[in-house]
mmCIF file of C-alpha atoms in Angstrom:
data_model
loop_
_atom_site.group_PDB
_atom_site.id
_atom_site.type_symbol
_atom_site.label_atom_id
_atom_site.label_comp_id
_atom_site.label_asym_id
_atom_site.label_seq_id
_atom_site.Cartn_x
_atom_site.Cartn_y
_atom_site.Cartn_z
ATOM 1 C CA UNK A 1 88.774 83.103 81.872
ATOM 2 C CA UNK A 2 89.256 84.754 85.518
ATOM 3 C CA UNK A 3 92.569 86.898 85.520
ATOM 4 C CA UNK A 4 93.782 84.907 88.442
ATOM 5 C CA UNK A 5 93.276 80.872 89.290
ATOM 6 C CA UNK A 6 93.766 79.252 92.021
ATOM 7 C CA UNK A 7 92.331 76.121 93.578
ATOM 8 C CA UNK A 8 90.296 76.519 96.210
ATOM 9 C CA UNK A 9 90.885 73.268 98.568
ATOM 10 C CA UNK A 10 90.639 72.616 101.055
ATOM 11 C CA UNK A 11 93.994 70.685 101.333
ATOM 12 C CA UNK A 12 93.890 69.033 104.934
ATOM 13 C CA UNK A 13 97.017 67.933 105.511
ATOM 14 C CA UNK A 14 98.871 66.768 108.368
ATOM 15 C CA UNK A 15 101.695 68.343 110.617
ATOM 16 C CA UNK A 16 104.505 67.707 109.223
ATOM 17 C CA UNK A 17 103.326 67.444 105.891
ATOM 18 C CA UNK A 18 104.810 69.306 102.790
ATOM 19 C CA UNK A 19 101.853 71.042 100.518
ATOM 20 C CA UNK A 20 102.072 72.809 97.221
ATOM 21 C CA UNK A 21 99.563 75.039 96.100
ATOM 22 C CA UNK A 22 99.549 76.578 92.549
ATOM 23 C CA UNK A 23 98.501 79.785 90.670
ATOM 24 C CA UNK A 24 97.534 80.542 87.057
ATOM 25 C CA UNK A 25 97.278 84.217 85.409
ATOM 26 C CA UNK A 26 95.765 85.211 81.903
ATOM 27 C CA UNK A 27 97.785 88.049 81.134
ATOM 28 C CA UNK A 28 101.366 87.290 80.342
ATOM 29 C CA UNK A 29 102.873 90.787 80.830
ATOM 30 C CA UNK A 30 102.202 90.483 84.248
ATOM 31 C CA UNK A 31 104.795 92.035 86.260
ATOM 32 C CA UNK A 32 104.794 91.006 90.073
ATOM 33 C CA UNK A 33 103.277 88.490 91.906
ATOM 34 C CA UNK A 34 102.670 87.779 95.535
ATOM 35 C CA UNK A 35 101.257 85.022 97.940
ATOM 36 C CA UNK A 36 98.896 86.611 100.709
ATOM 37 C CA UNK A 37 97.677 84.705 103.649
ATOM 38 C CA UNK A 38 94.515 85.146 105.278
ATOM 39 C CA UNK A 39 93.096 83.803 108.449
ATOM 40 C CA UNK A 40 89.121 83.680 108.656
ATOM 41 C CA UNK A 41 87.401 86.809 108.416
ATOM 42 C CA UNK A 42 90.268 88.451 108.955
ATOM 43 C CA UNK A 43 92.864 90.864 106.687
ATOM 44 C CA UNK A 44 94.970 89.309 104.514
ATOM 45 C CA UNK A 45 98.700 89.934 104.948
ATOM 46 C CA UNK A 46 101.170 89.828 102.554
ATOM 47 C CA UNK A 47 103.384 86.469 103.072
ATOM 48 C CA UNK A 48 106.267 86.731 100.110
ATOM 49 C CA UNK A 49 106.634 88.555 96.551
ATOM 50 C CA UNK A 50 107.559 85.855 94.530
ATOM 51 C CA UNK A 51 110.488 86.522 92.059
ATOM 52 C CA UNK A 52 111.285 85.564 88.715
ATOM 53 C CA UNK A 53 114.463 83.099 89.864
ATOM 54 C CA UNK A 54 112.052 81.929 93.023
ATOM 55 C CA UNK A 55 112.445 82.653 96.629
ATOM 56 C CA UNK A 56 112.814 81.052 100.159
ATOM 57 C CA UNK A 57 111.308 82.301 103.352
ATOM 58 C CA UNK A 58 112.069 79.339 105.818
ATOM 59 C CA UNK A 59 109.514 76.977 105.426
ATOM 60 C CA UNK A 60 107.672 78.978 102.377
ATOM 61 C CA UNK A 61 108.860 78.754 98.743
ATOM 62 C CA UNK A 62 107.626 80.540 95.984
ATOM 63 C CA UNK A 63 107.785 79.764 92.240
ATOM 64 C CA UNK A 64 107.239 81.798 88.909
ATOM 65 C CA UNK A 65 106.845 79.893 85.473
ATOM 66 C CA UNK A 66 106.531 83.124 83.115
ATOM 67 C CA UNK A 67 106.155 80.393 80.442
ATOM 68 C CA UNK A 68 103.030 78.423 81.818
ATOM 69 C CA UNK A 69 102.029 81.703 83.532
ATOM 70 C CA UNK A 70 101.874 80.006 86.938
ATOM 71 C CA UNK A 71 103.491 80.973 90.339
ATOM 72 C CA UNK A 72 103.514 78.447 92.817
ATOM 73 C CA UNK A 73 103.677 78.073 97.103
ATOM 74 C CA UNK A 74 105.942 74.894 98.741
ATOM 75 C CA UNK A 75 105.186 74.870 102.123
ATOM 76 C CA UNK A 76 107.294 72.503 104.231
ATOM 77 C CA UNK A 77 107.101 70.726 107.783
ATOM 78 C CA UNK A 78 103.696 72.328 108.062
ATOM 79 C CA UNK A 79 102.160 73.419 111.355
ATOM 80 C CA UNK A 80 99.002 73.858 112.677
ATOM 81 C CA UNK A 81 99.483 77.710 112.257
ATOM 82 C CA UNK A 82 99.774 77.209 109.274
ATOM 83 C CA UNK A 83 96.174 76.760 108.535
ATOM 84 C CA UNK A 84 94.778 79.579 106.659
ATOM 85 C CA UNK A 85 93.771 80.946 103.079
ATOM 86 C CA UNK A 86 96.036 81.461 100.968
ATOM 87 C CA UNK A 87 95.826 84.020 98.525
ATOM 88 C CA UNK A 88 97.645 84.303 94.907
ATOM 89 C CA UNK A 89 97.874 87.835 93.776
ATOM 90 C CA UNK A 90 98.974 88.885 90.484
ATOM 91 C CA UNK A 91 100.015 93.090 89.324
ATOM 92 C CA UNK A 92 98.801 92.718 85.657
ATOM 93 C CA UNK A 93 99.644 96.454 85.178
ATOM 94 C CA UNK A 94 102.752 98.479 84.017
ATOM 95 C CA UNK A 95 104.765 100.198 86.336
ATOM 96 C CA UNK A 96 103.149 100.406 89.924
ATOM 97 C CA UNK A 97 99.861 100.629 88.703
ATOM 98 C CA UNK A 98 98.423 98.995 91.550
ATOM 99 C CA UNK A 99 95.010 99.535 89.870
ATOM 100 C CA UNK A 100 95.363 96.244 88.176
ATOM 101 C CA UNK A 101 96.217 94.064 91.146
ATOM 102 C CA UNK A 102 94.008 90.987 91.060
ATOM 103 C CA UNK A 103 93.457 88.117 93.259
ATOM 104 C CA UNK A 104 92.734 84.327 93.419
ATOM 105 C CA UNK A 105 89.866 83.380 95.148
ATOM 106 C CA UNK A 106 92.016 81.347 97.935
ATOM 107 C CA UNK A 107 93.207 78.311 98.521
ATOM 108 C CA UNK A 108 92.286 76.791 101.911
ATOM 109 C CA UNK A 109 94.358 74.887 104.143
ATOM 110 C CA UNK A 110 93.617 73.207 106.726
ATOM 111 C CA UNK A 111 96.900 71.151 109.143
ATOM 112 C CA UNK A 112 95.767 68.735 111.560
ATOM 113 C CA UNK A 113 97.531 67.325 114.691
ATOM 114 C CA UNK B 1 96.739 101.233 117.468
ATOM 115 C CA UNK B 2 96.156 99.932 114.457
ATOM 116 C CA UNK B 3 97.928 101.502 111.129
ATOM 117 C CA UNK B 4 94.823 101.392 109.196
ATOM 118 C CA UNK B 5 91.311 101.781 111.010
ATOM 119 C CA UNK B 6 87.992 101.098 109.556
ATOM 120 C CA UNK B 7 84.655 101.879 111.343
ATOM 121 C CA UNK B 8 82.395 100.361 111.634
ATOM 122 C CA UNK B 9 83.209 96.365 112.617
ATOM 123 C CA UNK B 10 80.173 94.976 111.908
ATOM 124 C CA UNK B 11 76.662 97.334 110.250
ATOM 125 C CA UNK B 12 73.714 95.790 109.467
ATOM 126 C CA UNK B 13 71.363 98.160 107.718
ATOM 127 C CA UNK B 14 67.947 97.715 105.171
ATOM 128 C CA UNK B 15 67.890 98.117 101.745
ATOM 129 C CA UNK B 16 67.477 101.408 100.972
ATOM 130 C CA UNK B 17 69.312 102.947 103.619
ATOM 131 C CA UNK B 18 72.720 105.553 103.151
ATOM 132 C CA UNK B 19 75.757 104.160 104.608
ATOM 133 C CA UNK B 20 79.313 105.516 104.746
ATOM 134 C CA UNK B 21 82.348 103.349 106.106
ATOM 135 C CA UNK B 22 85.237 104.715 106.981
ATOM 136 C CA UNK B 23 88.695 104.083 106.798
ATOM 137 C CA UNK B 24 91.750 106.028 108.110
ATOM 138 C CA UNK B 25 95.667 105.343 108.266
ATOM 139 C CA UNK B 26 98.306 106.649 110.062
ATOM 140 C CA UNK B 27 101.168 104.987 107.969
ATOM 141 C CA UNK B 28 101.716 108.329 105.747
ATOM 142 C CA UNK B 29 100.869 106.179 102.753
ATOM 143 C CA UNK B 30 99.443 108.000 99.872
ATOM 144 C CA UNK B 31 97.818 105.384 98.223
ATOM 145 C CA UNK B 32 94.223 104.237 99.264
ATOM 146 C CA UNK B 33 91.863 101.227 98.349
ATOM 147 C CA UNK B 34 88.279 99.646 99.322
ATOM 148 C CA UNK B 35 87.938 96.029 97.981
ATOM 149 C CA UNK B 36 85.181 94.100 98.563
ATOM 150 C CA UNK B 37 85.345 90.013 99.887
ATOM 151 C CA UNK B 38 82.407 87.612 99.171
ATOM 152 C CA UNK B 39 82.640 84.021 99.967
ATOM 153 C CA UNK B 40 83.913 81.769 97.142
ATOM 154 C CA UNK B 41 84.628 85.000 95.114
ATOM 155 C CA UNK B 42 88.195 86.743 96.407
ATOM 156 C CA UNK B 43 89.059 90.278 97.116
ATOM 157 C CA UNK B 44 87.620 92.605 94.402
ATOM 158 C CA UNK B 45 88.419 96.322 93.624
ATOM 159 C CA UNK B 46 85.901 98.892 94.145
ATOM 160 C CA UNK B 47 87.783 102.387 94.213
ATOM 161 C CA UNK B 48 91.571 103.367 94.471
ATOM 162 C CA UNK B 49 93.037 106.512 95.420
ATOM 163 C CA UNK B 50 96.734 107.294 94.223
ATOM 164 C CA UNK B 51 96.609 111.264 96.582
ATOM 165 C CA UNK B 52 94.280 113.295 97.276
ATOM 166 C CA UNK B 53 93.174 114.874 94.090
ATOM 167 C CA UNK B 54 93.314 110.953 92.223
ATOM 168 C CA UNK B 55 90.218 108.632 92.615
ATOM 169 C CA UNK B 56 89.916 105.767 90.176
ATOM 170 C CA UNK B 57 86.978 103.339 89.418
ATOM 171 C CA UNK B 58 88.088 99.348 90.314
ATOM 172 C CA UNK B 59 86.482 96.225 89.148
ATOM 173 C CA UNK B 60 82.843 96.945 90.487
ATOM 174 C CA UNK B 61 82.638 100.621 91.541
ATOM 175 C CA UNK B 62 78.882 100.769 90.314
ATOM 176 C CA UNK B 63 76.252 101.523 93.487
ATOM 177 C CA UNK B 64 79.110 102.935 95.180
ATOM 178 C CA UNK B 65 81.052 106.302 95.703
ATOM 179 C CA UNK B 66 83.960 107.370 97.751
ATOM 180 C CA UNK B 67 85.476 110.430 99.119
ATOM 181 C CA UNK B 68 88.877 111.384 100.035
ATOM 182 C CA UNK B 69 88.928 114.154 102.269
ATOM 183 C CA UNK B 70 92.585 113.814 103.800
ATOM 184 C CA UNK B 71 96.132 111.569 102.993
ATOM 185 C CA UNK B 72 94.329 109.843 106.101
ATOM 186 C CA UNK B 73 90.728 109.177 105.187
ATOM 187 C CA UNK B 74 89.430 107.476 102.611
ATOM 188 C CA UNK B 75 85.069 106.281 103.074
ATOM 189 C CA UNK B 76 83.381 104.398 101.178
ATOM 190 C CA UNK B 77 79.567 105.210 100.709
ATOM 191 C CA UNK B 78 76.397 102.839 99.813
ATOM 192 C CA UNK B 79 74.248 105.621 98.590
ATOM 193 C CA UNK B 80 71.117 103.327 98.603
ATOM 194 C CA UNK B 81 71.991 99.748 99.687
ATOM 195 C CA UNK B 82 70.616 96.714 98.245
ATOM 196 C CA UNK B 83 71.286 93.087 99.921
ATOM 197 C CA UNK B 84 73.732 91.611 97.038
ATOM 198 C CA UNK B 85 76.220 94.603 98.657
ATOM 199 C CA UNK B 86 76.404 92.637 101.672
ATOM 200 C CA UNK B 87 79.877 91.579 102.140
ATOM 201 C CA UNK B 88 82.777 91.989 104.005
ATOM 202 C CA UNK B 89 84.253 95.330 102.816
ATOM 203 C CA UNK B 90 88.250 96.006 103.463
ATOM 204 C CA UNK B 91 90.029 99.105 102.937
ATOM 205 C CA UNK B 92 93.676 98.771 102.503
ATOM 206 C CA UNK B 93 96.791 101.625 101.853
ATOM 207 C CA UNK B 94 100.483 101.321 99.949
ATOM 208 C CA UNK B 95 103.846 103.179 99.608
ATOM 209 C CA UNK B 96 105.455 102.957 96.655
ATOM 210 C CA UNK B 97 107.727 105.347 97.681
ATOM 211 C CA UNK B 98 109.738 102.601 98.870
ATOM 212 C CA UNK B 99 110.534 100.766 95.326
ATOM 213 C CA UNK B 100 108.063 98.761 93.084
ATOM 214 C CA UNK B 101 108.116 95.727 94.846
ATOM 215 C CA UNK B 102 108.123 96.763 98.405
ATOM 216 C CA UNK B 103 105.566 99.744 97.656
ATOM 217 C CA UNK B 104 102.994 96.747 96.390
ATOM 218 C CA UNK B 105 102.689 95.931 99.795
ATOM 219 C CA UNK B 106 98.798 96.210 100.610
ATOM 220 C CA UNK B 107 98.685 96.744 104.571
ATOM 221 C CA UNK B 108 94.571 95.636 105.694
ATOM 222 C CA UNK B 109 92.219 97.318 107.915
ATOM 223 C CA UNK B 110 90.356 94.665 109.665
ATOM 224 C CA UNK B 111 87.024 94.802 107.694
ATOM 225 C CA UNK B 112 83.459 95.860 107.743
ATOM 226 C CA UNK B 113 81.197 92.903 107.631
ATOM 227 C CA UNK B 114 77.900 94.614 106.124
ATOM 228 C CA UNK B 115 74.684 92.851 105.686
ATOM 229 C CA UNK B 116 71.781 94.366 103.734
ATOM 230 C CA UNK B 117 68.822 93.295 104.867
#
């Protein structure tokens, strides 16, 4: 089983829409957790941390199940900028051992006019 | 400027062949990474670098070496490239100087694409 899960789309979806995407890890001492976004062939950039009681960035919301090991990204009133890969990234190591940060493979998205 | 600077953009090169890419930062950060991006596969570890004196194998460090020769500059070298290395290659830095959570922030170059012919 990969470390980190994601699905990898595409969701087309259009503006105006609301899309979720979702994240599974393997290793449940996992101890941070982040969405990064990712235009194409470009460097990803870090979008939110996403913390245990879940978090808002205006349109963005971010999830954690520590029980289902899943962390999860609402987007809302989606734009066309919005179109991107999204990346789930999980620190499976103690500390800041940021030797153990994995990532998803992406999720694509895709918001049409 | 950009914080963190990799040369070159683009290198296409034949299998065999040396190659070094480079990667500095002017952020101050102490912390150093190359991952490696292949379609359909995600971002995967190759080496970090916690200072100077600290170099760590990733995921997939075999065919590869790296060298840290400032806080600044951290390259990546090919020492005999063969064409499943071809990839877009990303070096990336962190402070986590500034808390656990905050100092997890990875901050990009903007890639090498590589081909190995």
């Amino acid at each position: 089983r990969k470390e980190v899960e994601q699905d990898p789309g595409p969701f087309n979806v259009p503006e105006g829409a609301t899309v979720a995407f979702n994240c599974t890890y393997s290793n449940s001492a996992s101890q941070s957790f982040f969405w990064y976004r990712q235009d194409c062939r470009k460097e990803p950039k870090l979008l939110m941390s996403v913390y245990s009681s879940g978090n808002e960035d205006g349109r963005f919301t971010a999830q954690l199940n520590r029980a289902s090991q899943y962390i999860s990204l609402l987007i809302r009133d989606s734009k066309l900028s919005d179109s991107a890969t999204y990346l789930c990234v999980v620190n499976m190591g103690r500390g800041s051992t940021l030797g153990r940060l994995y990532f998803g493979r992406g999720t694509q998205l895709t918001v049409w006019p | 400027d950009a914080d963190v600077t990799q040369t070159p953009r683009n290198r296409i090169t034949k299998t065999g062949k040396r190659i070094m890419l480079e990667c500095s930062q002017t952020k101050g950060h102490d912390r150093m990474y190359w991952y490696r991006q292949d379609p359909g596969l995600g971002l995967r570890l190759i080496y970090y670098s916690f200072d100077v004196k600290d170099i760590n194998k990733g995921e997939i460090s075999d065919g590869y070496s790296v060298s840290r020769q400032a806080q600044a500059k951290f390259s990546l070298s090919l020492e005999s490239a063969i064409p499943n290395q071809t990839a877009l290659y990303f070096c990336a830095t962190s402070d986590p100087k500034r808390g656990q959570l905050g100092g997890e922030k990875l901050f990009f170059g903007s890639g090498t694409q590589l081909s190995v012919l």
